[in-house]
C-alpha cells in the first residue's frame, strides 16, 4: 500500500506539473536496489522524528503528528538523484533547460486533469473492509506516564457513535483489552480506562471500536506514548536518556560518518565530512568584521592530520580571536595573511558550512590550505600587501594544488 501510495502521489505531482506547464523529473527509481529495504547498500537514511531529534531541531515538531517517520538521501543517494536529473535533461543545466517553444517560461497542458492520473493496482482493488470506517482521531492527550497515571482519559465529540451503545477500547502492538465505555445521548465518549502496569514503555496504538450513527462499524485510533516513571529513563532500557545518542526510544547507529556530532540514525542529513568551515567576523560576537574566521572540525583529526592548534598570541591574548599564520611550501614562507583568523572552539560548537580549500592573496595568487601545516607558525601576521582577497571553494580537501581558473 505504501509503495503504491508513493507512486500515486508521484503520478499526481507529474500531472500537476504538466497542467502547470513546467518540467517534471522522475526520480522514483533513482536509487535502484539501494533503497531502505533493498538488497544493496543503502543510499537513504531512516529518520524518526519528534521525540527523537526534536531537542536538536525543534522546528521539525508537528504537534498533531505523534510519531513521524521520514527518509533522507545520504551522499550516495544525492548522487543517484543528480544522475537521474542529468539523464532526464540530457546533461543540460536545470537552470538552462527549456521545456517550452519560443522561450516561454511555462506552457500549460489543458488535457492534464485529475481524471486521467494513472492509478496503481492497489487503488483499483475494492476495499475488502469497506464496511468498517478507520479514522485517526485525537482520543487522548497522546502521552501517559506509568505508575503516576493509572488511567488514560478518552474523549470524543461530533457524535461519532450511536447513543447509549458500548464502545470497546484496545491497545496495540500486542492486543490488550482495556475495557469498554458507553457513549452518551449524543454519541460522544467521555471516560477513562486503566493502563496495565506491565505495559512496556514506548509508542502504542489506542483503538476505540463501536457502531457509527449510520450503523456501520467504526474504529478510531491514535498513536500514544507510554513513558516510564523515571524521568531520567523514560524508555526503561536502563540507560539514562541523556546518554543515548538519539535520545529515548531511538536505536542509535553508533556511527557518525559526517563527523557532525549527530548519530547517523537521527541525523537529518548525512553528508561527506566537512573538515574546515569559514565565515566573516561578527561584531555581535566581539569579532572583527574585516576578518575571515576559519574553523577546523576537531572531530576530524584523523582526516586533517592536525591534532593541536598553534596560536600566535603576539597581538591578542584571547584564543577565540587570535591571528594564525599559514604556509604551504618553502616558496610561500615569506608571505603573511593578516585576515586569516582561526578560532578554537569546543567540539559541540563546530558548525556545518562550506569547506575552505584555496585562498587568494591581494595579488590574486592562490594557496592551498594543506591540513598538516595550515596552522604552521612559520608565517606571522604582518604586511597588508598579502591580505586575503577571496576564497575558492571545493568539495574535497586538496593538497598542494593550484587554483588557476
mmCIF file of C-alpha atoms in Angstrom:
data_model
loop_
_atom_site.group_PDB
_atom_site.id
_atom_site.type_symbol
_atom_site.label_atom_id
_atom_site.label_comp_id
_atom_site.label_asym_id
_atom_site.label_seq_id
_atom_site.Cartn_x
_atom_site.Cartn_y
_atom_site.Cartn_z
ATOM 1 C CA UNK A 1 0.000 0.000 0.000
ATOM 2 C CA UNK A 2 2.772 2.442 0.943
ATOM 3 C CA UNK A 3 4.718 1.824 -2.288
ATOM 4 C CA UNK A 4 1.552 2.227 -4.366
ATOM 5 C CA UNK A 5 0.702 5.403 -2.467
ATOM 6 C CA UNK A 6 4.106 6.902 -3.264
ATOM 7 C CA UNK A 7 3.670 6.006 -6.937
ATOM 8 C CA UNK A 8 0.190 7.547 -6.969
ATOM 9 C CA UNK A 9 1.487 10.722 -5.298
ATOM 10 C CA UNK A 10 4.297 10.964 -7.863
ATOM 11 C CA UNK A 11 1.782 10.489 -10.695
ATOM 12 C CA UNK A 12 -0.331 13.275 -9.218
ATOM 13 C CA UNK A 13 2.661 15.632 -8.997
ATOM 14 C CA UNK A 14 3.657 14.745 -12.561
ATOM 15 C CA UNK A 15 0.155 15.521 -13.806
ATOM 16 C CA UNK A 16 0.084 18.802 -11.870
ATOM 17 C CA UNK A 17 3.437 19.795 -13.391
ATOM 18 C CA UNK A 18 2.103 19.004 -16.856
ATOM 19 C CA UNK A 19 -1.000 21.082 -16.201
ATOM 20 C CA UNK A 20 1.150 23.972 -14.977
ATOM 21 C CA UNK A 21 3.487 23.647 -17.933
ATOM 22 C CA UNK A 22 6.708 23.017 -16.024
ATOM 23 C CA UNK A 23 9.300 20.238 -16.281
ATOM 24 C CA UNK A 24 8.865 17.125 -14.114
ATOM 25 C CA UNK A 25 11.896 14.911 -13.468
ATOM 26 C CA UNK A 26 11.021 11.379 -12.370
ATOM 27 C CA UNK A 27 13.447 10.141 -9.687
ATOM 28 C CA UNK A 28 11.177 7.476 -8.180
ATOM 29 C CA UNK A 29 13.544 4.675 -9.212
ATOM 30 C CA UNK A 30 16.789 6.646 -8.974
ATOM 31 C CA UNK A 31 18.095 4.596 -6.031
ATOM 32 C CA UNK A 32 17.805 1.265 -7.869
ATOM 33 C CA UNK A 33 18.244 -1.522 -5.315
ATOM 34 C CA UNK A 34 19.786 0.840 -2.780
ATOM 35 C CA UNK A 35 16.575 1.990 -1.112
ATOM 36 C CA UNK A 36 15.837 1.338 2.554
ATOM 37 C CA UNK A 37 14.583 -2.232 2.092
ATOM 38 C CA UNK A 38 16.683 -3.101 -0.941
ATOM 39 C CA UNK A 39 19.409 -5.720 -1.169
ATOM 40 C CA UNK A 40 22.239 -3.282 -1.904
ATOM 41 C CA UNK A 41 23.922 -0.805 0.432
ATOM 42 C CA UNK A 42 21.558 1.945 1.498
ATOM 43 C CA UNK A 43 21.515 5.266 -0.280
ATOM 44 C CA UNK A 44 18.883 6.676 2.099
ATOM 45 C CA UNK A 45 18.804 7.053 5.872
ATOM 46 C CA UNK A 46 15.716 6.468 8.038
ATOM 47 C CA UNK A 47 14.681 9.235 10.408
ATOM 48 C CA UNK A 48 12.475 9.000 13.476
ATOM 49 C CA UNK A 49 11.433 12.489 14.407
ATOM 50 C CA UNK A 50 9.599 14.349 17.187
ATOM 51 C CA UNK A 51 10.776 12.767 20.473
ATOM 52 C CA UNK A 52 13.945 11.532 18.761
ATOM 53 C CA UNK A 53 15.639 14.656 17.482
ATOM 54 C CA UNK A 54 13.268 17.466 18.349
ATOM 55 C CA UNK A 55 15.695 18.572 21.051
ATOM 56 C CA UNK A 56 18.237 19.230 18.300
ATOM 57 C CA UNK A 57 15.882 20.549 15.621
ATOM 58 C CA UNK A 58 12.804 21.995 17.364
ATOM 59 C CA UNK A 59 11.195 23.322 14.180
ATOM 60 C CA UNK A 60 10.649 19.774 12.897
ATOM 61 C CA UNK A 61 7.979 19.015 15.511
ATOM 62 C CA UNK A 62 4.422 18.875 14.213
ATOM 63 C CA UNK A 63 2.188 18.741 17.292
ATOM 64 C CA UNK A 64 -0.679 16.917 15.588
ATOM 65 C CA UNK A 65 1.529 14.009 14.468
ATOM 66 C CA UNK A 66 2.645 11.825 17.358
ATOM 67 C CA UNK A 67 5.254 9.701 15.565
ATOM 68 C CA UNK A 68 6.711 10.993 12.360
ATOM 69 C CA UNK A 69 8.834 8.848 10.075
ATOM 70 C CA UNK A 70 10.850 10.113 7.163
ATOM 71 C CA UNK A 71 13.749 9.177 4.933
ATOM 72 C CA UNK A 72 16.555 11.304 3.571
ATOM 73 C CA UNK A 73 19.143 10.539 0.864
ATOM 74 C CA UNK A 74 22.735 10.235 2.026
ATOM 75 C CA UNK A 75 25.677 11.329 -0.153
ATOM 76 C CA UNK A 76 25.248 8.293 -2.443
ATOM 77 C CA UNK A 77 21.527 8.974 -2.718
ATOM 78 C CA UNK A 78 22.121 12.582 -3.732
ATOM 79 C CA UNK A 79 24.495 11.309 -6.432
ATOM 80 C CA UNK A 80 21.736 8.960 -7.664
ATOM 81 C CA UNK A 81 19.320 11.883 -7.907
ATOM 82 C CA UNK A 82 21.893 14.023 -9.737
ATOM 83 C CA UNK A 83 22.438 11.231 -12.285
ATOM 84 C CA UNK A 84 18.683 10.934 -12.820
ATOM 85 C CA UNK A 85 18.472 14.692 -13.471
ATOM 86 C CA UNK A 86 21.412 14.565 -15.862
ATOM 87 C CA UNK A 87 19.886 11.687 -17.813
ATOM 88 C CA UNK A 88 16.418 13.258 -17.977
ATOM 89 C CA UNK A 89 17.748 16.673 -19.049
ATOM 90 C CA UNK A 90 20.374 15.324 -21.422
ATOM 91 C CA UNK A 91 23.184 16.887 -19.434
ATOM 92 C CA UNK A 92 21.725 20.401 -19.693
ATOM 93 C CA UNK A 93 21.948 22.557 -16.580
ATOM 94 C CA UNK A 94 18.444 22.693 -14.994
ATOM 95 C CA UNK A 95 18.705 26.491 -14.933
ATOM 96 C CA UNK A 96 19.181 26.498 -18.723
ATOM 97 C CA UNK A 97 16.762 23.702 -19.639
ATOM 98 C CA UNK A 98 13.864 24.808 -21.839
ATOM 99 C CA UNK A 99 10.578 22.937 -21.890
ATOM 100 C CA UNK A 100 8.522 25.357 -23.975
ATOM 101 C CA UNK A 101 8.788 26.616 -27.511
ATOM 102 C CA UNK A 102 9.563 30.251 -28.247
ATOM 103 C CA UNK A 103 11.396 30.596 -24.906
ATOM 104 C CA UNK A 104 8.121 30.739 -22.971
ATOM 105 C CA UNK A 105 8.525 30.278 -19.222
ATOM 106 C CA UNK A 106 5.570 27.889 -18.901
ATOM 107 C CA UNK A 107 3.378 26.032 -21.363
ATOM 108 C CA UNK A 108 0.306 24.590 -19.585
ATOM 109 C CA UNK A 109 -1.368 21.461 -20.954
ATOM 110 C CA UNK A 110 -5.147 21.680 -20.554
ATOM 111 C CA UNK A 111 -5.515 17.948 -21.184
ATOM 112 C CA UNK A 112 -3.735 17.148 -17.908
ATOM 113 C CA UNK A 113 -6.556 16.759 -15.400
ATOM 114 C CA UNK A 114 -7.090 14.813 -12.190
ATOM 115 C CA UNK A 115 -9.430 12.455 -14.038
ATOM 116 C CA UNK A 116 -6.632 10.853 -16.053
ATOM 117 C CA UNK A 117 -3.999 10.347 -13.366
ATOM 118 C CA UNK A 118 -2.725 6.738 -13.633
ATOM 119 C CA UNK A 119 -3.768 4.791 -10.522
ATOM 120 C CA UNK A 120 -1.529 1.959 -9.193
ATOM 121 C CA UNK A 121 -3.109 -1.513 -8.726
ATOM 122 C CA UNK A 122 -3.802 -1.066 -5.022
ATOM 123 C CA UNK A 123 -6.201 1.795 -5.676
ATOM 124 C CA UNK A 124 -8.097 -0.160 -8.332
ATOM 125 C CA UNK A 125 -8.950 -3.011 -5.949
ATOM 126 C CA UNK A 126 -12.125 -2.836 -3.890
ATOM 127 C CA UNK A 127 -11.555 -2.430 -0.174
ATOM 128 C CA UNK A 128 -12.478 -5.739 1.447
ATOM 129 C CA UNK A 129 -13.285 -3.953 4.718
ATOM 130 C CA UNK A 130 -15.214 -1.044 3.286
ATOM 131 C CA UNK A 131 -17.972 -1.678 5.843
ATOM 132 C CA UNK A 132 -15.538 -0.562 8.570
ATOM 133 C CA UNK A 133 -14.500 3.067 8.816
ATOM 134 C CA UNK A 134 -10.989 3.639 10.197
ATOM 135 C CA UNK A 135 -10.218 7.184 11.318
ATOM 136 C CA UNK A 136 -7.218 8.764 13.015
ATOM 137 C CA UNK A 137 -8.640 10.726 15.916
ATOM 138 C CA UNK A 138 -7.257 12.543 18.927
ATOM 139 C CA UNK A 139 -8.758 10.354 21.622
ATOM 140 C CA UNK A 140 -6.441 11.434 24.444
ATOM 141 C CA UNK A 141 -3.626 13.858 25.164
ATOM 142 C CA UNK A 142 -1.256 11.402 23.475
ATOM 143 C CA UNK A 143 1.033 10.573 26.399
ATOM 144 C CA UNK A 144 0.850 8.828 29.744
ATOM 145 C CA UNK A 145 3.399 8.009 32.436
ATOM 146 C CA UNK A 146 3.271 4.575 34.029
ATOM 147 C CA UNK A 147 2.609 4.280 37.785
ATOM 148 C CA UNK A 148 1.985 8.030 38.060
ATOM 149 C CA UNK A 149 -1.038 7.833 35.729
ATOM 150 C CA UNK A 150 -3.037 4.659 36.300
ATOM 151 C CA UNK A 151 -5.775 5.708 33.880
ATOM 152 C CA UNK A 152 -5.944 7.326 30.489
ATOM 153 C CA UNK A 153 -8.856 9.614 29.652
ATOM 154 C CA UNK A 154 -10.642 9.117 26.344
ATOM 155 C CA UNK A 155 -12.925 11.758 24.855
ATOM 156 C CA UNK A 156 -14.673 12.221 21.515
ATOM 157 C CA UNK A 157 -17.014 14.779 20.019
ATOM 158 C CA UNK A 158 -19.034 15.324 16.842
ATOM 159 C CA UNK A 159 -21.285 12.322 17.662
ATOM 160 C CA UNK A 160 -19.023 9.567 16.279
ATOM 161 C CA UNK A 161 -21.046 6.661 17.755
ATOM 162 C CA UNK A 162 -24.648 5.624 18.288
ATOM 163 C CA UNK A 163 -26.058 6.970 21.559
ATOM 164 C CA UNK A 164 -26.031 4.625 24.560
ATOM 165 C CA UNK A 165 -24.021 1.999 22.662
ATOM 166 C CA UNK A 166 -20.908 0.460 24.180
ATOM 167 C CA UNK A 167 -17.537 1.039 22.531
ATOM 168 C CA UNK A 168 -14.523 -1.171 23.144
ATOM 169 C CA UNK A 169 -11.000 0.017 23.858
ATOM 170 C CA UNK A 170 -7.819 -1.864 22.943
ATOM 171 C CA UNK A 171 -4.143 -1.022 22.835
ATOM 172 C CA UNK A 172 -1.583 -2.464 20.418
ATOM 173 C CA UNK A 173 1.092 -3.704 19.269
ATOM 174 C CA UNK A 174 0.225 -6.843 21.258
ATOM 175 C CA UNK A 175 -3.567 -6.561 21.588
ATOM 176 C CA UNK A 176 -4.667 -5.764 25.134
ATOM 177 C CA UNK A 177 -8.287 -5.176 26.111
ATOM 178 C CA UNK A 178 -8.586 -2.016 28.198
ATOM 179 C CA UNK A 179 -12.325 -2.216 28.776
ATOM 180 C CA UNK A 180 -15.470 -0.591 27.456
ATOM 181 C CA UNK A 181 -17.143 2.820 27.654
ATOM 182 C CA UNK A 182 -20.758 3.722 26.916
ATOM 183 C CA UNK A 183 -21.479 6.545 24.503
ATOM 184 C CA UNK A 184 -23.742 9.266 25.913
ATOM 185 C CA UNK A 185 -27.026 10.531 24.496
ATOM 186 C CA UNK A 186 -25.127 12.476 21.834
ATOM 187 C CA UNK A 187 -22.980 9.519 20.825
ATOM 188 C CA UNK A 188 -19.916 11.055 22.433
ATOM 189 C CA UNK A 189 -17.423 9.371 24.750
ATOM 190 C CA UNK A 190 -16.058 10.827 27.958
ATOM 191 C CA UNK A 191 -14.455 8.237 30.199
ATOM 192 C CA UNK A 192 -11.241 6.554 31.210
ATOM 193 C CA UNK A 193 -9.649 3.120 31.087
ATOM 194 C CA UNK A 194 -6.927 1.613 33.250
ATOM 195 C CA UNK A 195 -3.430 1.174 31.862
ATOM 196 C CA UNK A 196 -1.844 -2.248 32.510
ATOM 197 C CA UNK A 197 1.081 -1.911 34.923
ATOM 198 C CA UNK A 198 3.204 -4.225 32.770
ATOM 199 C CA UNK A 199 2.611 -2.238 29.579
ATOM 200 C CA UNK A 200 6.092 -1.620 28.124
ATOM 201 C CA UNK A 201 7.249 1.952 27.650
ATOM 202 C CA UNK A 202 7.142 3.124 24.057
ATOM 203 C CA UNK A 203 4.723 4.015 21.291
ATOM 204 C CA UNK A 204 1.397 2.166 21.192
ATOM 205 C CA UNK A 205 -1.813 2.430 19.194
ATOM 206 C CA UNK A 206 -5.012 3.133 21.081
ATOM 207 C CA UNK A 207 -8.106 1.797 19.252
ATOM 208 C CA UNK A 208 -11.754 2.513 20.089
ATOM 209 C CA UNK A 209 -14.284 0.318 18.236
ATOM 210 C CA UNK A 210 -18.026 0.740 18.044
ATOM 211 C CA UNK A 211 -21.058 1.431 15.886
ATOM 212 C CA UNK A 212 -21.368 4.700 13.997
ATOM 213 C CA UNK A 213 -24.694 6.586 13.737
ATOM 214 C CA UNK A 214 -25.225 5.135 10.237
ATOM 215 C CA UNK A 215 -24.972 1.600 11.606
ATOM 216 C CA UNK A 216 -21.548 0.834 10.148
ATOM 217 C CA UNK A 217 -18.617 -0.325 12.229
ATOM 218 C CA UNK A 218 -16.219 2.439 13.170
ATOM 219 C CA UNK A 219 -12.729 2.391 14.641
ATOM 220 C CA UNK A 220 -10.930 5.471 15.902
ATOM 221 C CA UNK A 221 -7.215 5.151 16.565
ATOM 222 C CA UNK A 222 -4.417 7.270 17.951
ATOM 223 C CA UNK A 223 -0.703 6.696 18.467
ATOM 224 C CA UNK A 224 0.209 7.369 22.088
ATOM 225 C CA UNK A 225 3.465 7.403 24.017
ATOM 226 C CA UNK A 226 3.741 5.484 27.271
ATOM 227 C CA UNK A 227 6.646 6.763 29.379
ATOM 228 C CA UNK A 228 8.414 5.027 32.221
ATOM 229 C CA UNK A 229 8.048 6.610 35.693
ATOM 230 C CA UNK A 230 11.752 7.516 35.922
ATOM 231 C CA UNK A 231 12.116 10.904 34.160
ATOM 232 C CA UNK A 232 15.793 10.149 33.531
ATOM 233 C CA UNK A 233 14.991 6.886 31.699
ATOM 234 C CA UNK A 234 11.524 7.174 30.166
ATOM 235 C CA UNK A 235 12.150 4.323 27.697
ATOM 236 C CA UNK A 236 13.069 1.978 30.578
ATOM 237 C CA UNK A 237 16.095 0.481 28.843
ATOM 238 C CA UNK A 238 18.419 1.011 31.801
ATOM 239 C CA UNK A 239 20.463 3.781 30.155
ATOM 240 C CA UNK A 240 19.778 7.429 31.036
ATOM 241 C CA UNK A 241 18.081 9.109 28.076
ATOM 242 C CA UNK A 242 20.629 11.930 28.003
ATOM 243 C CA UNK A 243 23.408 9.380 27.467
ATOM 244 C CA UNK A 244 21.711 7.842 24.420
ATOM 245 C CA UNK A 245 22.963 9.381 21.143
ATOM 246 C CA UNK A 246 19.461 9.739 19.717
ATOM 247 C CA UNK A 247 17.567 10.112 22.970
ATOM 248 C CA UNK A 248 14.812 7.875 24.283
ATOM 249 C CA UNK A 249 13.053 5.254 22.144
ATOM 250 C CA UNK A 250 15.512 5.515 19.247
ATOM 251 C CA UNK A 251 18.084 2.893 18.303
ATOM 252 C CA UNK A 252 21.408 4.613 17.644
ATOM 253 C CA UNK A 253 23.594 3.549 14.729
ATOM 254 C CA UNK A 254 26.730 4.343 16.746
ATOM 255 C CA UNK A 255 28.171 5.882 13.591
ATOM 256 C CA UNK A 256 28.838 9.490 12.651
ATOM 257 C CA UNK A 257 30.017 9.360 9.038
ATOM 258 C CA UNK A 258 29.939 13.131 8.505
ATOM 259 C CA UNK A 259 31.591 13.904 11.858
ATOM 260 C CA UNK A 260 28.972 16.476 12.819
ATOM 261 C CA UNK A 261 28.363 15.085 16.303
ATOM 262 C CA UNK A 262 24.910 13.629 15.498
ATOM 263 C CA UNK A 263 24.457 9.859 15.346
ATOM 264 C CA UNK A 264 23.594 8.832 11.782
ATOM 265 C CA UNK A 265 20.371 7.140 12.929
ATOM 266 C CA UNK A 266 18.889 10.505 13.934
ATOM 267 C CA UNK A 267 20.885 12.839 11.683
ATOM 268 C CA UNK A 268 18.513 14.593 9.239
ATOM 269 C CA UNK A 269 21.387 14.979 6.774
ATOM 270 C CA UNK A 270 24.392 12.685 6.418
ATOM 271 C CA UNK A 271 26.979 14.182 4.063
ATOM 272 C CA UNK A 272 30.672 13.821 3.393
ATOM 273 C CA UNK A 273 32.697 15.041 6.393
ATOM 274 C CA UNK A 274 33.273 18.790 6.422
ATOM 275 C CA UNK A 275 36.803 19.415 7.634
ATOM 276 C CA UNK A 276 37.021 23.209 7.562
ATOM 277 C CA UNK A 277 34.440 25.972 7.531
ATOM 278 C CA UNK A 278 34.781 29.739 7.364
ATOM 279 C CA UNK A 279 32.695 32.855 7.774
ATOM 280 C CA UNK A 280 33.070 36.593 8.100
ATOM 281 C CA UNK A 281 33.615 38.008 11.552
ATOM 282 C CA UNK A 282 30.552 39.063 13.539
ATOM 283 C CA UNK A 283 30.642 42.171 15.684
ATOM 284 C CA UNK A 284 27.813 40.709 17.775
ATOM 285 C CA UNK A 285 30.295 38.059 18.911
ATOM 286 C CA UNK A 286 33.023 40.583 19.582
ATOM 287 C CA UNK A 287 34.820 39.686 16.347
ATOM 288 C CA UNK A 288 36.449 41.834 13.700
ATOM 289 C CA UNK A 289 34.085 42.088 10.719
ATOM 290 C CA UNK A 290 37.063 42.719 8.430
ATOM 291 C CA UNK A 291 38.465 39.290 9.170
ATOM 292 C CA UNK A 292 37.572 35.867 7.855
ATOM 293 C CA UNK A 293 37.316 33.230 10.569
ATOM 294 C CA UNK A 294 38.412 29.697 9.713
ATOM 295 C CA UNK A 295 37.192 26.715 11.758
ATOM 296 C CA UNK A 296 38.665 23.225 11.934
ATOM 297 C CA UNK A 297 36.411 20.263 12.702
ATOM 298 C CA UNK A 298 38.196 18.848 15.736
ATOM 299 C CA UNK A 299 36.367 15.540 15.315
ATOM 300 C CA UNK A 300 38.189 15.017 12.023
ATOM 301 C CA UNK A 301 41.760 14.828 13.337
ATOM 302 C CA UNK A 302 42.318 11.523 11.535
ATOM 303 C CA UNK A 303 41.413 13.165 8.221
ATOM 304 C CA UNK A 304 43.098 16.532 8.685
ATOM 305 C CA UNK A 305 46.256 15.237 10.314
ATOM 306 C CA UNK A 306 46.026 18.097 12.818
ATOM 307 C CA UNK A 307 45.596 17.306 16.496
ATOM 308 C CA UNK A 308 46.915 20.524 18.057
ATOM 309 C CA UNK A 309 46.307 24.209 17.465
ATOM 310 C CA UNK A 310 49.269 26.552 17.051
ATOM 311 C CA UNK A 311 48.112 30.012 18.051
ATOM 312 C CA UNK A 312 50.154 33.184 17.698
ATOM 313 C CA UNK A 313 49.221 35.369 20.673
ATOM 314 C CA UNK A 314 51.601 38.185 19.852
ATOM 315 C CA UNK A 315 48.760 40.650 19.283
ATOM 316 C CA UNK A 316 45.833 39.092 21.071
ATOM 317 C CA UNK A 317 45.748 37.036 24.250
ATOM 318 C CA UNK A 318 42.239 35.725 23.562
ATOM 319 C CA UNK A 319 42.357 32.340 21.822
ATOM 320 C CA UNK A 320 38.978 32.931 20.240
ATOM 321 C CA UNK A 321 40.314 35.864 18.246
ATOM 322 C CA UNK A 322 43.951 35.038 17.527
ATOM 323 C CA UNK A 323 45.803 35.620 14.283
ATOM 324 C CA UNK A 324 47.388 32.477 12.884
ATOM 325 C CA UNK A 325 49.985 32.191 10.157
ATOM 326 C CA UNK A 326 49.688 29.652 7.319
ATOM 327 C CA UNK A 327 52.168 28.240 4.833
ATOM 328 C CA UNK A 328 52.045 25.658 2.060
ATOM 329 C CA UNK A 329 55.611 25.336 0.854
ATOM 330 C CA UNK A 330 59.037 26.993 1.076
ATOM 331 C CA UNK A 331 58.213 29.450 -1.701
ATOM 332 C CA UNK A 332 55.351 30.929 0.337
ATOM 333 C CA UNK A 333 57.311 31.229 3.570
ATOM 334 C CA UNK A 334 57.777 34.997 3.280
ATOM 335 C CA UNK A 335 54.086 35.784 2.949
ATOM 336 C CA UNK A 336 51.648 36.776 5.660
ATOM 337 C CA UNK A 337 47.849 36.703 5.772
ATOM 338 C CA UNK A 338 46.640 39.315 8.199
ATOM 339 C CA UNK A 339 42.996 38.384 7.634
ATOM 340 C CA UNK A 340 43.267 34.640 8.160
ATOM 341 C CA UNK A 341 41.920 34.124 11.670
ATOM 342 C CA UNK A 342 41.424 30.744 13.306
ATOM 343 C CA UNK A 343 39.063 30.239 16.208
ATOM 344 C CA UNK A 344 39.499 27.278 18.524
ATOM 345 C CA UNK A 345 36.076 26.029 19.595
ATOM 346 C CA UNK A 346 34.752 23.084 21.593
ATOM 347 C CA UNK A 347 33.610 20.052 19.611
ATOM 348 C CA UNK A 348 29.940 20.820 20.114
ATOM 349 C CA UNK A 349 30.315 24.299 18.622
ATOM 350 C CA UNK A 350 31.704 23.280 15.224
ATOM 351 C CA UNK A 351 29.059 24.264 12.704
ATOM 352 C CA UNK A 352 28.382 22.874 9.252
ATOM 353 C CA UNK A 353 29.302 25.056 6.309
ATOM 354 C CA UNK A 354 31.317 25.183 3.106
ATOM 355 C CA UNK A 355 34.875 23.834 3.395
ATOM 356 C CA UNK A 356 37.594 26.377 2.691
ATOM 357 C CA UNK A 357 40.189 24.848 0.404
ATOM 358 C CA UNK A 358 42.011 27.597 -1.509
ATOM 359 C CA UNK A 359 42.807 31.184 -0.524
ATOM 360 C CA UNK A 360 43.787 34.138 -2.722
ATOM 361 C CA UNK A 361 46.038 36.996 -1.672
ATOM 362 C CA UNK A 362 45.580 40.601 -2.756
ATOM 363 C CA UNK A 363 47.583 39.868 -5.918
ATOM 364 C CA UNK A 364 45.129 37.082 -6.841
ATOM 365 C CA UNK A 365 47.748 34.402 -6.186
ATOM 366 C CA UNK A 366 46.297 31.160 -4.836
ATOM 367 C CA UNK A 367 47.424 28.954 -1.978
ATOM 368 C CA UNK A 368 46.049 25.603 -0.839
ATOM 369 C CA UNK A 369 45.199 25.052 2.807
ATOM 370 C CA UNK A 370 47.259 21.922 3.418
ATOM 371 C CA UNK A 371 45.985 20.069 6.534
ATOM 372 C CA UNK A 372 49.248 19.230 8.248
ATOM 373 C CA UNK A 373 50.541 22.794 8.227
ATOM 374 C CA UNK A 374 47.516 25.057 7.815
ATOM 375 C CA UNK A 375 48.271 26.287 11.335
ATOM 376 C CA UNK A 376 52.024 26.424 10.913
ATOM 377 C CA UNK A 377 53.611 29.282 12.908
ATOM 378 C CA UNK A 378 56.091 29.929 10.081
ATOM 379 C CA UNK A 379 54.106 32.931 8.833
ATOM 380 C CA UNK A 380 53.269 35.765 11.186
ATOM 381 C CA UNK A 381 50.584 38.430 10.821
ATOM 382 C CA UNK A 382 52.102 41.393 9.124
ATOM 383 C CA UNK A 383 52.065 43.161 5.787
ATOM 384 C CA UNK A 384 48.681 44.122 4.405
ATOM 385 C CA UNK A 385 50.118 43.601 0.938
ATOM 386 C CA UNK A 386 49.102 39.971 1.230
ATOM 387 C CA UNK A 387 45.754 40.258 2.949
ATOM 388 C CA UNK A 388 43.175 37.691 1.945
ATOM 389 C CA UNK A 389 41.144 38.852 -1.046
ATOM 390 C CA UNK A 390 38.814 35.960 -1.867
ATOM 391 C CA UNK A 391 38.144 32.259 -1.451
ATOM 392 C CA UNK A 392 37.768 29.432 -3.940
ATOM 393 C CA UNK A 393 35.545 26.679 -2.555
ATOM 394 C CA UNK A 394 35.768 22.980 -3.472
ATOM 395 C CA UNK A 395 34.015 19.862 -2.226
ATOM 396 C CA UNK A 396 37.082 17.905 -1.122
ATOM 397 C CA UNK A 397 40.248 18.866 0.683
ATOM 398 C CA UNK A 398 43.047 19.444 -1.813
ATOM 399 C CA UNK A 399 46.756 19.256 -1.007
ATOM 400 C CA UNK A 400 49.368 21.272 -2.859
ATOM 401 C CA UNK A 401 47.165 22.181 -5.804
ATOM 402 C CA UNK A 402 46.928 25.422 -7.741
ATOM 403 C CA UNK A 403 43.740 27.351 -8.325
ATOM 404 C CA UNK A 404 44.133 28.941 -11.734
ATOM 405 C CA UNK A 405 40.643 29.449 -13.119
#
